[in-house]
Tab-separated table of N, CA and C in Angstrom:
chain	number	residue	atom	x	y	z
L	1	MET	N	52.422	-80.915	-59.057
L	1	MET	CA	52.918	-80.854	-60.396
L	1	MET	C	52.990	-79.362	-60.821
L	2	THR	N	53.775	-79.096	-61.831
L	2	THR	CA	53.880	-77.761	-62.360
L	2	THR	C	52.647	-77.349	-63.077
L	3	ALA	N	52.178	-76.159	-62.744
L	3	ALA	CA	50.987	-75.611	-63.439
L	3	ALA	C	51.438	-74.973	-64.751
L	4	LEU	N	50.707	-75.279	-65.854
L	4	LEU	CA	50.912	-74.666	-67.152
L	4	LEU	C	49.703	-73.872	-67.512
L	5	THR	N	49.859	-72.922	-68.444
L	5	THR	CA	48.746	-72.175	-68.961
L	5	THR	C	47.814	-73.260	-69.631
L	6	THR	N	46.606	-73.263	-69.276
L	6	THR	CA	45.628	-74.255	-69.865
L	6	THR	C	45.267	-73.863	-71.246
L	7	GLY	N	45.059	-74.841	-72.077
L	7	GLY	CA	44.615	-74.622	-73.430
L	7	GLY	C	45.045	-75.691	-74.395
L	8	THR	N	44.857	-75.450	-75.682
L	8	THR	CA	45.264	-76.360	-76.719
L	8	THR	C	46.375	-75.726	-77.493
L	9	TRP	N	47.551	-76.351	-77.452
L	9	TRP	CA	48.790	-75.837	-78.005
L	9	TRP	C	49.075	-76.476	-79.337
L	10	ASN	N	49.629	-75.726	-80.269
L	10	ASN	CA	50.069	-76.231	-81.561
L	10	ASN	C	51.601	-76.452	-81.567
L	11	LEU	N	52.004	-77.521	-82.202
L	11	LEU	CA	53.409	-77.818	-82.274
L	11	LEU	C	54.087	-76.781	-83.173
L	12	ASP	N	55.260	-76.334	-82.737
L	12	ASP	CA	56.096	-75.454	-83.559
L	12	ASP	C	57.178	-76.387	-84.140
L	13	ALA	N	56.877	-76.956	-85.304
L	13	ALA	CA	57.723	-77.967	-85.909
L	13	ALA	C	59.108	-77.438	-86.240
L	14	SER	N	59.231	-76.141	-86.513
L	14	SER	CA	60.520	-75.570	-86.871
L	14	SER	C	61.474	-75.485	-85.665
L	15	HIS	N	60.914	-75.648	-84.461
L	15	HIS	CA	61.697	-75.676	-83.250
L	15	HIS	C	61.568	-77.017	-82.480
L	16	SER	N	61.239	-78.055	-83.266
L	16	SER	CA	61.054	-79.387	-82.677
L	16	SER	C	61.761	-80.431	-83.492
L	17	GLU	N	62.051	-81.593	-82.884
L	17	GLU	CA	62.750	-82.692	-83.600
L	17	GLU	C	62.327	-83.992	-83.064
L	18	ILE	N	62.160	-84.995	-83.951
L	18	ILE	CA	61.967	-86.364	-83.572
L	18	ILE	C	63.102	-87.167	-84.194
L	19	GLY	N	63.941	-87.685	-83.282
L	19	GLY	CA	65.117	-88.446	-83.705
L	19	GLY	C	65.078	-89.861	-83.189
L	20	PHE	N	65.938	-90.696	-83.782
L	20	PHE	CA	66.081	-92.088	-83.301
L	20	PHE	C	67.478	-92.518	-83.537
L	21	SER	N	67.882	-93.572	-82.806
L	21	SER	CA	69.169	-94.197	-82.997
L	21	SER	C	69.037	-95.693	-82.803
L	22	VAL	N	69.866	-96.413	-83.521
L	22	VAL	CA	69.834	-97.890	-83.469
L	22	VAL	C	71.242	-98.394	-83.634
L	23	ARG	N	71.640	-99.431	-82.895
L	23	ARG	CA	72.951	-100.015	-83.036
L	23	ARG	C	73.084	-100.709	-84.382
L	24	HIS	N	74.179	-100.443	-85.084
L	24	HIS	CA	74.415	-101.007	-86.425
L	24	HIS	C	75.641	-101.894	-86.355
L	25	ALA	N	75.504	-103.138	-86.799
L	25	ALA	CA	76.588	-104.122	-86.863
L	25	ALA	C	77.191	-104.357	-85.528
L	26	GLY	N	76.501	-104.014	-84.438
L	26	GLY	CA	76.910	-104.239	-83.091
L	26	GLY	C	78.097	-103.368	-82.634
L	27	ILE	N	78.526	-102.411	-83.476
L	27	ILE	CA	79.698	-101.638	-83.139
L	27	ILE	C	79.479	-100.082	-83.170
L	28	SER	N	78.442	-99.653	-83.816
L	28	SER	CA	78.181	-98.193	-83.903
L	28	SER	C	76.705	-97.911	-83.915
L	29	LYS	N	76.376	-96.657	-83.876
L	29	LYS	CA	74.949	-96.308	-83.894
L	29	LYS	C	74.696	-95.499	-85.190
L	30	VAL	N	73.491	-95.790	-85.753
L	30	VAL	CA	73.007	-95.003	-86.882
L	30	VAL	C	71.874	-94.113	-86.304
L	31	ARG	N	71.966	-92.847	-86.669
L	31	ARG	CA	70.973	-91.906	-86.154
L	31	ARG	C	70.140	-91.377	-87.355
L	32	GLY	N	68.903	-91.066	-87.039
L	32	GLY	CA	68.039	-90.555	-88.065
L	32	GLY	C	66.968	-89.650	-87.464
L	33	SER	N	66.136	-89.096	-88.266
L	33	SER	CA	65.059	-88.242	-87.804
L	33	SER	C	63.887	-88.295	-88.797
L	34	PHE	N	62.806	-87.764	-88.364
L	34	PHE	CA	61.651	-87.589	-89.231
L	34	PHE	C	61.484	-86.063	-89.389
L	35	THR	N	61.256	-85.632	-90.613
L	35	THR	CA	61.208	-84.187	-90.891
L	35	THR	C	59.752	-83.659	-91.016
L	36	GLU	N	58.794	-84.521	-91.096
L	36	GLU	CA	57.404	-84.104	-91.200
L	36	GLU	C	56.593	-84.756	-90.103
L	37	PHE	N	56.078	-83.963	-89.203
L	37	PHE	CA	55.311	-84.414	-88.077
L	37	PHE	C	54.451	-83.262	-87.514
L	38	ASP	N	53.429	-83.670	-86.775
L	38	ASP	CA	52.553	-82.665	-86.136
L	38	ASP	C	52.097	-83.215	-84.828
L	39	ALA	N	51.716	-82.326	-83.929
L	39	ALA	CA	51.222	-82.749	-82.615
L	39	ALA	C	50.383	-81.617	-82.021
L	40	THR	N	49.512	-82.058	-81.116
L	40	THR	CA	48.676	-81.076	-80.379
L	40	THR	C	48.750	-81.447	-78.930
L	41	LEU	N	49.020	-80.438	-78.125
L	41	LEU	CA	49.099	-80.609	-76.653
L	41	LEU	C	47.914	-79.909	-76.013
L	42	THR	N	47.261	-80.624	-75.174
L	42	THR	CA	46.123	-80.031	-74.464
L	42	THR	C	46.496	-80.043	-72.983
L	43	THR	N	46.596	-78.857	-72.393
L	43	THR	CA	47.003	-78.768	-70.991
L	43	THR	C	45.841	-78.449	-70.060
L	44	GLY	N	45.830	-79.125	-68.929
L	44	GLY	CA	44.819	-78.886	-67.890
L	44	GLY	C	45.534	-78.084	-66.811
L	45	GLU	N	44.973	-78.181	-65.603
L	45	GLU	CA	45.543	-77.480	-64.459
L	45	GLU	C	46.925	-77.955	-64.096
L	46	THR	N	47.223	-79.250	-64.338
L	46	THR	CA	48.542	-79.826	-64.059
L	46	THR	C	48.969	-80.711	-65.138
L	47	LEU	N	50.213	-81.117	-65.171
L	47	LEU	CA	50.659	-82.052	-66.234
L	47	LEU	C	49.808	-83.312	-66.253
L	48	ALA	N	49.372	-83.788	-65.048
L	48	ALA	CA	48.537	-84.996	-64.982
L	48	ALA	C	47.270	-84.823	-65.672
L	49	ASP	N	46.789	-83.600	-65.884
L	49	ASP	CA	45.541	-83.340	-66.533
L	49	ASP	C	45.742	-82.978	-68.006
L	50	SER	N	46.935	-83.243	-68.515
L	50	SER	CA	47.282	-82.868	-69.897
L	50	SER	C	47.428	-84.092	-70.764
L	51	SER	N	47.374	-83.853	-72.109
L	51	SER	CA	47.520	-84.938	-73.023
L	51	SER	C	48.187	-84.412	-74.328
L	52	VAL	N	48.660	-85.378	-75.086
L	52	VAL	CA	49.322	-85.058	-76.359
L	52	VAL	C	48.974	-86.095	-77.426
L	53	GLU	N	48.777	-85.648	-78.650
L	53	GLU	CA	48.582	-86.539	-79.785
L	53	GLU	C	49.512	-86.107	-80.876
L	54	ALA	N	50.190	-87.078	-81.501
L	54	ALA	CA	51.183	-86.767	-82.530
L	54	ALA	C	51.078	-87.706	-83.688
L	55	THR	N	51.407	-87.180	-84.852
L	55	THR	CA	51.420	-87.979	-86.099
L	55	THR	C	52.769	-87.687	-86.807
L	56	VAL	N	53.418	-88.740	-87.261
L	56	VAL	CA	54.698	-88.667	-87.961
L	56	VAL	C	54.517	-89.223	-89.356
L	57	GLN	N	54.946	-88.545	-90.371
L	57	GLN	CA	54.926	-89.031	-91.778
L	57	GLN	C	56.119	-89.898	-91.987
L	58	ILE	N	55.933	-91.216	-92.162
L	58	ILE	CA	57.027	-92.178	-92.328
L	58	ILE	C	57.923	-91.824	-93.474
L	59	ALA	N	57.337	-91.349	-94.573
L	59	ALA	CA	58.116	-91.062	-95.789
L	59	ALA	C	59.154	-89.950	-95.548
L	60	SER	N	59.057	-89.250	-94.446
L	60	SER	CA	60.018	-88.172	-94.153
L	60	SER	C	61.244	-88.652	-93.410
L	61	VAL	N	61.399	-89.945	-93.208
L	61	VAL	CA	62.593	-90.476	-92.514
L	61	VAL	C	63.850	-90.026	-93.196
L	62	ASN	N	64.845	-89.593	-92.420
L	62	ASN	CA	66.094	-89.054	-92.937
L	62	ASN	C	67.260	-89.518	-92.090
L	63	THR	N	68.119	-90.390	-92.681
L	63	THR	CA	69.314	-90.859	-92.027
L	63	THR	C	70.579	-90.324	-92.683
L	64	LYS	N	70.412	-89.407	-93.620
L	64	LYS	CA	71.487	-88.797	-94.416
L	64	LYS	C	72.090	-89.832	-95.368
L	65	ASP	N	71.342	-90.850	-95.746
L	65	ASP	CA	71.739	-91.853	-96.737
L	65	ASP	C	70.481	-92.245	-97.495
L	66	ALA	N	70.363	-91.809	-98.737
L	66	ALA	CA	69.155	-92.048	-99.521
L	66	ALA	C	68.835	-93.527	-99.716
L	67	ASN	N	69.878	-94.372	-99.855
L	67	ASN	CA	69.630	-95.787	-100.021
L	67	ASN	C	69.067	-96.406	-98.752
L	68	ARG	N	69.610	-96.023	-97.611
L	68	ARG	CA	69.130	-96.537	-96.327
L	68	ARG	C	67.695	-96.023	-96.060
L	69	ASP	N	67.468	-94.748	-96.397
L	69	ASP	CA	66.119	-94.180	-96.215
L	69	ASP	C	65.087	-94.939	-97.054
L	70	GLY	N	65.494	-95.267	-98.268
L	70	GLY	CA	64.587	-96.054	-99.138
L	70	GLY	C	64.319	-97.428	-98.551
L	71	HIS	N	65.324	-98.032	-98.008
L	71	HIS	CA	65.128	-99.357	-97.390
L	71	HIS	C	64.250	-99.241	-96.171
L	72	LEU	N	64.422	-98.207	-95.366
L	72	LEU	CA	63.568	-98.032	-94.181
L	72	LEU	C	62.080	-97.830	-94.578
L	73	LYS	N	61.815	-97.172	-95.715
L	73	LYS	CA	60.487	-96.954	-96.172
L	73	LYS	C	59.860	-98.221	-96.785
L	74	SER	N	60.666	-99.215	-97.106
L	74	SER	CA	60.197	-100.425	-97.772
L	74	SER	C	59.472	-101.348	-96.822
L	75	GLU	N	58.935	-102.448	-97.389
L	75	GLU	CA	58.206	-103.444	-96.598
L	75	GLU	C	59.085	-104.109	-95.602
L	76	ASP	N	60.437	-104.083	-95.739
L	76	ASP	CA	61.316	-104.700	-94.736
L	76	ASP	C	61.238	-103.992	-93.436
L	77	PHE	N	60.938	-102.689	-93.439
L	77	PHE	CA	60.946	-101.912	-92.209
L	77	PHE	C	59.585	-101.256	-91.953
L	78	PHE	N	59.421	-99.992	-92.309
L	78	PHE	CA	58.178	-99.281	-92.005
L	78	PHE	C	57.041	-99.538	-92.928
L	79	ASN	N	57.323	-99.958	-94.146
L	79	ASN	CA	56.262	-100.192	-95.166
L	79	ASN	C	55.422	-98.928	-95.286
L	80	ALA	N	56.092	-97.843	-95.664
L	80	ALA	CA	55.478	-96.521	-95.749
L	80	ALA	C	54.274	-96.435	-96.677
L	81	GLU	N	54.330	-97.259	-97.748
L	81	GLU	CA	53.189	-97.229	-98.662
L	81	GLU	C	51.902	-97.692	-98.004
L	82	GLN	N	51.968	-98.771	-97.276
L	82	GLN	CA	50.772	-99.313	-96.583
L	82	GLN	C	50.474	-98.582	-95.274
L	83	PHE	N	51.523	-98.158	-94.569
L	83	PHE	CA	51.375	-97.519	-93.275
L	83	PHE	C	52.124	-96.163	-93.333
L	84	PRO	N	51.508	-95.166	-93.888
L	84	PRO	CA	52.183	-93.860	-94.092
L	84	PRO	C	52.459	-93.029	-92.826
L	85	THR	N	51.817	-93.378	-91.740
L	85	THR	CA	52.035	-92.575	-90.522
L	85	THR	C	52.354	-93.488	-89.282
L	86	MET	N	53.016	-92.865	-88.348
L	86	MET	CA	53.238	-93.426	-87.046
L	86	MET	C	52.522	-92.437	-86.129
L	87	THR	N	51.834	-92.957	-85.112
L	87	THR	CA	51.072	-92.071	-84.232
L	87	THR	C	51.352	-92.344	-82.751
L	88	PHE	N	51.109	-91.352	-81.975
L	88	PHE	CA	51.213	-91.479	-80.503
L	88	PHE	C	50.034	-90.723	-79.917
L	89	LYS	N	49.390	-91.368	-78.935
L	89	LYS	CA	48.307	-90.719	-78.185
L	89	LYS	C	48.509	-91.019	-76.672
L	90	SER	N	48.733	-89.994	-75.912
L	90	SER	CA	49.009	-90.211	-74.503
L	90	SER	C	47.742	-90.690	-73.808
L	91	THR	N	47.987	-91.473	-72.731
L	91	THR	CA	46.908	-91.994	-71.906
L	91	THR	C	46.966	-91.520	-70.486
L	92	SER	N	48.222	-91.213	-70.016
L	92	SER	CA	48.361	-90.703	-68.650
L	92	SER	C	49.733	-90.064	-68.475
L	93	VAL	N	49.870	-89.323	-67.404
L	93	VAL	CA	51.122	-88.681	-67.059
L	93	VAL	C	51.390	-89.038	-65.606
L	94	LYS	N	52.614	-89.556	-65.365
L	94	LYS	CA	53.016	-89.935	-63.940
L	94	LYS	C	54.163	-89.061	-63.529
L	95	GLY	N	54.218	-88.727	-62.262
L	95	GLY	CA	55.355	-87.982	-61.757
L	95	GLY	C	55.000	-86.577	-61.494
L	96	GLY	N	56.044	-85.737	-61.264
L	96	GLY	CA	55.784	-84.397	-60.887
L	96	GLY	C	56.781	-83.402	-61.459
L	97	ALA	N	56.524	-82.172	-61.137
L	97	ALA	CA	57.388	-81.030	-61.488
L	97	ALA	C	58.018	-81.130	-62.856
L	98	GLY	N	59.367	-81.066	-62.860
L	98	GLY	CA	60.082	-81.024	-64.170
L	98	GLY	C	60.244	-82.360	-64.867
L	99	ASP	N	60.414	-83.427	-64.105
L	99	ASP	CA	60.552	-84.765	-64.704
L	99	ASP	C	59.290	-85.581	-64.487
L	100	PHE	N	58.880	-86.287	-65.522
L	100	PHE	CA	57.655	-87.047	-65.439
L	100	PHE	C	57.729	-88.167	-66.454
L	101	VAL	N	56.722	-89.051	-66.414
L	101	VAL	CA	56.608	-90.159	-67.358
L	101	VAL	C	55.350	-89.929	-68.179
L	102	LEU	N	55.443	-89.893	-69.486
L	102	LEU	CA	54.347	-89.785	-70.386
L	102	LEU	C	54.022	-91.155	-70.907
L	103	VAL	N	52.853	-91.657	-70.617
L	103	VAL	CA	52.414	-92.999	-71.017
L	103	VAL	C	51.409	-92.846	-72.192
L	104	GLY	N	51.522	-93.709	-73.174
L	104	GLY	CA	50.551	-93.637	-74.265
L	104	GLY	C	50.721	-94.789	-75.211
L	105	ASP	N	49.887	-94.727	-76.246
L	105	ASP	CA	49.845	-95.756	-77.305
L	105	ASP	C	50.623	-95.284	-78.509
L	106	LEU	N	51.686	-96.004	-78.846
L	106	LEU	CA	52.495	-95.724	-80.031
L	106	LEU	C	52.046	-96.762	-81.072
L	107	THR	N	51.733	-96.263	-82.304
L	107	THR	CA	51.323	-97.161	-83.380
L	107	THR	C	52.295	-97.007	-84.537
L	108	ILE	N	52.892	-98.172	-84.909
L	108	ILE	CA	53.837	-98.242	-86.035
L	108	ILE	C	53.434	-99.466	-86.854
L	109	ARG	N	53.306	-99.309	-88.146
L	109	ARG	CA	52.901	-100.422	-89.056
L	109	ARG	C	51.584	-101.063	-88.625
L	110	GLY	N	50.694	-100.218	-88.088
L	110	GLY	CA	49.381	-100.702	-87.689
L	110	GLY	C	49.321	-101.488	-86.398
L	111	VAL	N	50.470	-101.557	-85.689
L	111	VAL	CA	50.589	-102.195	-84.385
L	111	VAL	C	50.675	-101.170	-83.297
L	112	SER	N	49.796	-101.226	-82.298
L	112	SER	CA	49.766	-100.293	-81.203
L	112	SER	C	50.321	-100.993	-79.946
L	113	LYS	N	51.248	-100.298	-79.268
L	113	LYS	CA	51.812	-100.801	-78.025
L	113	LYS	C	51.867	-99.595	-77.038
L	114	GLU	N	51.658	-99.918	-75.727
L	114	GLU	CA	51.818	-98.908	-74.743
L	114	GLU	C	53.298	-98.686	-74.533
L	115	VAL	N	53.712	-97.422	-74.515
L	115	VAL	CA	55.092	-97.028	-74.270
L	115	VAL	C	55.158	-95.967	-73.214
L	116	GLU	N	56.316	-95.875	-72.533
L	116	GLU	CA	56.504	-94.831	-71.530
L	116	GLU	C	57.719	-93.988	-71.969
L	117	PHE	N	57.495	-92.710	-72.069
L	117	PHE	CA	58.536	-91.767	-72.381
L	117	PHE	C	58.979	-91.120	-71.092
L	118	ALA	N	60.272	-91.166	-70.808
L	118	ALA	CA	60.840	-90.346	-69.733
L	118	ALA	C	60.847	-88.938	-70.262
L	119	ALA	N	60.227	-88.002	-69.548
L	119	ALA	CA	60.036	-86.709	-70.089
L	119	ALA	C	60.465	-85.611	-69.084
L	120	GLU	N	60.770	-84.437	-69.653
L	120	GLU	CA	61.255	-83.341	-68.897
L	120	GLU	C	60.567	-82.065	-69.439
L	121	LEU	N	59.954	-81.313	-68.552
L	121	LEU	CA	59.359	-80.031	-68.945
L	121	LEU	C	60.509	-79.005	-68.994
L	122	GLY	N	60.680	-78.408	-70.180
L	122	GLY	CA	61.714	-77.412	-70.355
L	122	GLY	C	61.299	-76.060	-69.712
L	123	GLY	N	60.008	-75.835	-69.701
L	123	GLY	CA	59.531	-74.614	-69.138
L	123	GLY	C	58.473	-73.940	-70.060
L	124	GLU	N	57.900	-72.916	-69.498
L	124	GLU	CA	56.912	-72.113	-70.247
L	124	GLU	C	57.395	-70.653	-70.222
L	125	ALA	N	57.319	-69.967	-71.386
L	125	ALA	CA	57.766	-68.603	-71.461
L	125	ALA	C	57.070	-67.827	-72.565
L	126	VAL	N	57.076	-66.537	-72.456
L	126	VAL	CA	56.561	-65.678	-73.568
L	126	VAL	C	57.791	-65.254	-74.346
L	127	ASP	N	57.767	-65.517	-75.657
L	127	ASP	CA	58.970	-65.165	-76.459
L	127	ASP	C	59.003	-63.695	-76.866
L	128	ALA	N	59.958	-63.322	-77.629
L	128	ALA	CA	60.174	-61.901	-78.013
L	128	ALA	C	59.044	-61.368	-78.886
L	129	PHE	N	58.219	-62.265	-79.445
L	129	PHE	CA	57.143	-61.826	-80.303
L	129	PHE	C	55.761	-61.898	-79.622
L	130	GLY	N	55.808	-62.167	-78.300
L	130	GLY	CA	54.570	-62.179	-77.515
L	130	GLY	C	53.828	-63.523	-77.500
L	131	ALA	N	54.439	-64.553	-78.097
L	131	ALA	CA	53.826	-65.868	-78.127
L	131	ALA	C	54.160	-66.661	-76.911
L	132	THR	N	53.176	-67.345	-76.345
L	132	THR	CA	53.390	-68.189	-75.146
L	132	THR	C	53.855	-69.566	-75.686
L	133	ARG	N	54.987	-70.007	-75.163
L	133	ARG	CA	55.586	-71.281	-75.604
L	133	ARG	C	55.819	-72.210	-74.437
L	134	VAL	N	55.815	-73.496	-74.694
L	134	VAL	CA	56.227	-74.480	-73.694
L	134	VAL	C	57.076	-75.531	-74.431
L	135	GLY	N	58.092	-76.038	-73.744
L	135	GLY	CA	59.001	-77.026	-74.337
L	135	GLY	C	59.143	-78.259	-73.520
L	136	PHE	N	59.321	-79.357	-74.189
L	136	PHE	CA	59.501	-80.678	-73.568
L	136	PHE	C	60.621	-81.474	-74.238
L	137	PHE	N	61.215	-82.347	-73.477
L	137	PHE	CA	62.119	-83.353	-74.051
L	137	PHE	C	61.604	-84.699	-73.536
L	138	ALA	N	61.624	-85.700	-74.406
L	138	ALA	CA	61.106	-87.026	-74.035
L	138	ALA	C	61.919	-88.095	-74.755
L	139	SER	N	62.136	-89.240	-74.082
L	139	SER	CA	62.870	-90.312	-74.755
L	139	SER	C	62.298	-91.660	-74.240
L	140	THR	N	62.440	-92.675	-75.097
L	140	THR	CA	62.070	-94.027	-74.788
L	140	THR	C	62.904	-94.975	-75.622
L	141	THR	N	62.915	-96.221	-75.240
L	141	THR	CA	63.510	-97.254	-76.075
L	141	THR	C	62.464	-98.287	-76.345
L	142	ILE	N	62.293	-98.633	-77.647
L	142	ILE	CA	61.319	-99.642	-78.024
L	142	ILE	C	61.994	-100.819	-78.655
L	143	SER	N	61.268	-101.930	-78.734
L	143	SER	CA	61.683	-103.117	-79.476
L	143	SER	C	61.006	-103.071	-80.807
L	144	ARG	N	61.767	-102.940	-81.906
L	144	ARG	CA	61.117	-102.819	-83.228
L	144	ARG	C	60.377	-104.115	-83.577
L	145	LYS	N	60.798	-105.278	-83.046
L	145	LYS	CA	60.103	-106.514	-83.334
L	145	LYS	C	58.703	-106.469	-82.815
L	146	GLU	N	58.478	-105.762	-81.690
L	146	GLU	CA	57.128	-105.705	-81.144
L	146	GLU	C	56.131	-105.004	-82.056
L	147	PHE	N	56.698	-104.204	-83.019
L	147	PHE	CA	55.874	-103.488	-84.014
L	147	PHE	C	55.915	-104.184	-85.367
L	148	GLY	N	56.395	-105.434	-85.415
L	148	GLY	CA	56.452	-106.156	-86.668
L	148	GLY	C	57.571	-105.825	-87.628
L	149	ILE	N	58.579	-105.171	-87.074
L	149	ILE	CA	59.718	-104.786	-87.923
L	149	ILE	C	60.899	-105.772	-87.569
L	150	THR	N	60.974	-106.835	-88.372
L	150	THR	CA	61.845	-107.939	-88.023
L	150	THR	C	63.029	-108.109	-88.972
L	151	TRP	N	63.085	-107.363	-90.078
L	151	TRP	CA	64.158	-107.588	-91.060
L	151	TRP	C	65.540	-107.507	-90.368
L	152	ASN	N	66.464	-108.388	-90.768
L	152	ASN	CA	67.823	-108.315	-90.293
L	152	ASN	C	68.709	-109.119	-91.145
L	153	ALA	N	70.000	-109.040	-90.903
L	153	ALA	CA	71.019	-109.835	-91.662
L	153	ALA	C	72.042	-110.313	-90.616
L	154	ALA	N	72.422	-111.595	-90.743
L	154	ALA	CA	73.420	-112.173	-89.846
L	154	ALA	C	74.766	-111.628	-90.211
L	155	LEU	N	75.631	-111.451	-89.210
L	155	LEU	CA	76.996	-111.041	-89.440
L	155	LEU	C	77.950	-112.205	-89.359
L	156	GLU	N	78.994	-112.221	-90.133
L	156	GLU	CA	79.968	-113.304	-90.114
L	156	GLU	C	80.559	-113.539	-88.697
L	157	ALA	N	80.798	-112.448	-87.988
L	157	ALA	CA	81.406	-112.523	-86.665
L	157	ALA	C	80.388	-112.907	-85.594
L	158	GLY	N	79.147	-113.066	-86.008
L	158	GLY	CA	78.085	-113.317	-85.042
L	158	GLY	C	77.226	-112.074	-84.840
L	159	GLY	N	76.056	-112.241	-84.298
L	159	GLY	CA	75.191	-111.085	-84.130
L	159	GLY	C	74.442	-110.743	-85.435
L	160	VAL	N	73.772	-109.595	-85.395
L	160	VAL	CA	72.969	-109.157	-86.509
L	160	VAL	C	73.337	-107.706	-86.908
L	161	LEU	N	72.908	-107.323	-88.077
L	161	LEU	CA	73.234	-106.027	-88.643
L	161	LEU	C	72.542	-104.896	-87.875
L	162	VAL	N	71.263	-105.037	-87.557
L	162	VAL	CA	70.431	-103.996	-86.911
L	162	VAL	C	69.897	-104.511	-85.569
L	163	SER	N	70.177	-103.782	-84.513
L	163	SER	CA	69.684	-104.206	-83.198
L	163	SER	C	68.181	-104.096	-83.115
L	164	ASP	N	67.590	-104.824	-82.194
L	164	ASP	CA	66.149	-104.773	-81.967
L	164	ASP	C	65.757	-103.486	-81.276
L	165	LYS	N	66.605	-102.990	-80.409
L	165	LYS	CA	66.239	-101.828	-79.598
L	165	LYS	C	66.512	-100.533	-80.377
L	166	VAL	N	65.521	-99.628	-80.351
L	166	VAL	CA	65.592	-98.340	-80.997
L	166	VAL	C	65.256	-97.273	-79.988
L	167	LYS	N	66.184	-96.328	-79.844
L	167	LYS	CA	65.969	-95.201	-78.906
L	167	LYS	C	65.298	-94.052	-79.674
L	168	ILE	N	64.248	-93.525	-79.146
L	168	ILE	CA	63.528	-92.379	-79.720
L	168	ILE	C	63.710	-91.207	-78.832
L	169	GLU	N	64.051	-90.052	-79.376
L	169	GLU	CA	64.196	-88.857	-78.595
L	169	GLU	C	63.430	-87.706	-79.279
L	170	ILE	N	62.682	-86.953	-78.482
L	170	ILE	CA	61.825	-85.908	-78.962
L	170	ILE	C	62.105	-84.622	-78.214
L	171	ASP	N	62.368	-83.572	-78.983
L	171	ASP	CA	62.418	-82.222	-78.474
L	171	ASP	C	61.230	-81.513	-79.081
L	172	ALA	N	60.299	-81.033	-78.229
L	172	ALA	CA	59.079	-80.434	-78.785
L	172	ALA	C	58.824	-79.071	-78.200
L	173	SER	N	58.496	-78.149	-79.064
L	173	SER	CA	58.135	-76.799	-78.656
L	173	SER	C	56.709	-76.558	-79.171
L	174	PHE	N	55.847	-76.115	-78.256
L	174	PHE	CA	54.432	-75.839	-78.551
L	174	PHE	C	54.190	-74.359	-78.334
L	175	VAL	N	53.225	-73.815	-79.133
L	175	VAL	CA	52.834	-72.464	-79.053
L	175	VAL	C	51.319	-72.389	-78.764
L	176	LEU	N	50.914	-71.554	-77.846
L	176	LEU	CA	49.515	-71.355	-77.538
L	176	LEU	C	49.033	-70.300	-78.535
L	177	PRO	N	47.942	-70.659	-79.301
L	177	PRO	CA	47.421	-69.698	-80.285
L	177	PRO	C	46.874	-68.468	-79.535
L	178	THR	N	47.031	-67.302	-80.157
L	178	THR	CA	46.536	-66.082	-79.614
L	178	THR	C	45.085	-65.860	-80.008
L	179	ALA	N	44.321	-65.311	-79.129
L	179	ALA	CA	42.924	-64.972	-79.453
L	179	ALA	C	42.907	-63.782	-80.426
L	180	GLU	N	42.080	-63.948	-81.449
L	180	GLU	CA	42.006	-62.883	-82.447
L	180	GLU	C	40.728	-62.165	-82.439
């Protein structure tokens, strides 16, 4: 596996994104993102010795439609008032070099399920300001019903308004704090 600089890395949220997409009315996709999130990456000698923990603020959901965002925050979907955060805590890393699988517990609406993210190490570099950075891309598809998100509406032509499958995509940039 690829060796990374060991340490505890802080998420650079301004250079990171958590997005999702879901099929709508069986004919198109609705995309959204979360604008408030944090994560910590702890790297060991190899990726297999590394771990990540992340927290997403549900109220920060943004689909570019205020009415839809309000509905997503409601009890029909995320129930942001009762469950204000979504969390992920890795439990293992499988694979090698640039492509690997990040396994961990995803918790939404108080329900935790093991998920596997197909992940890719973007690399490690020192930026123009002397900060050591590392970047990752990860994606998975979950069943929203498994997390207790079951709201839907039947369509006249058959099928339902919102698919069960939700694709999650993460672009994450981490910075190693400098010793002071």
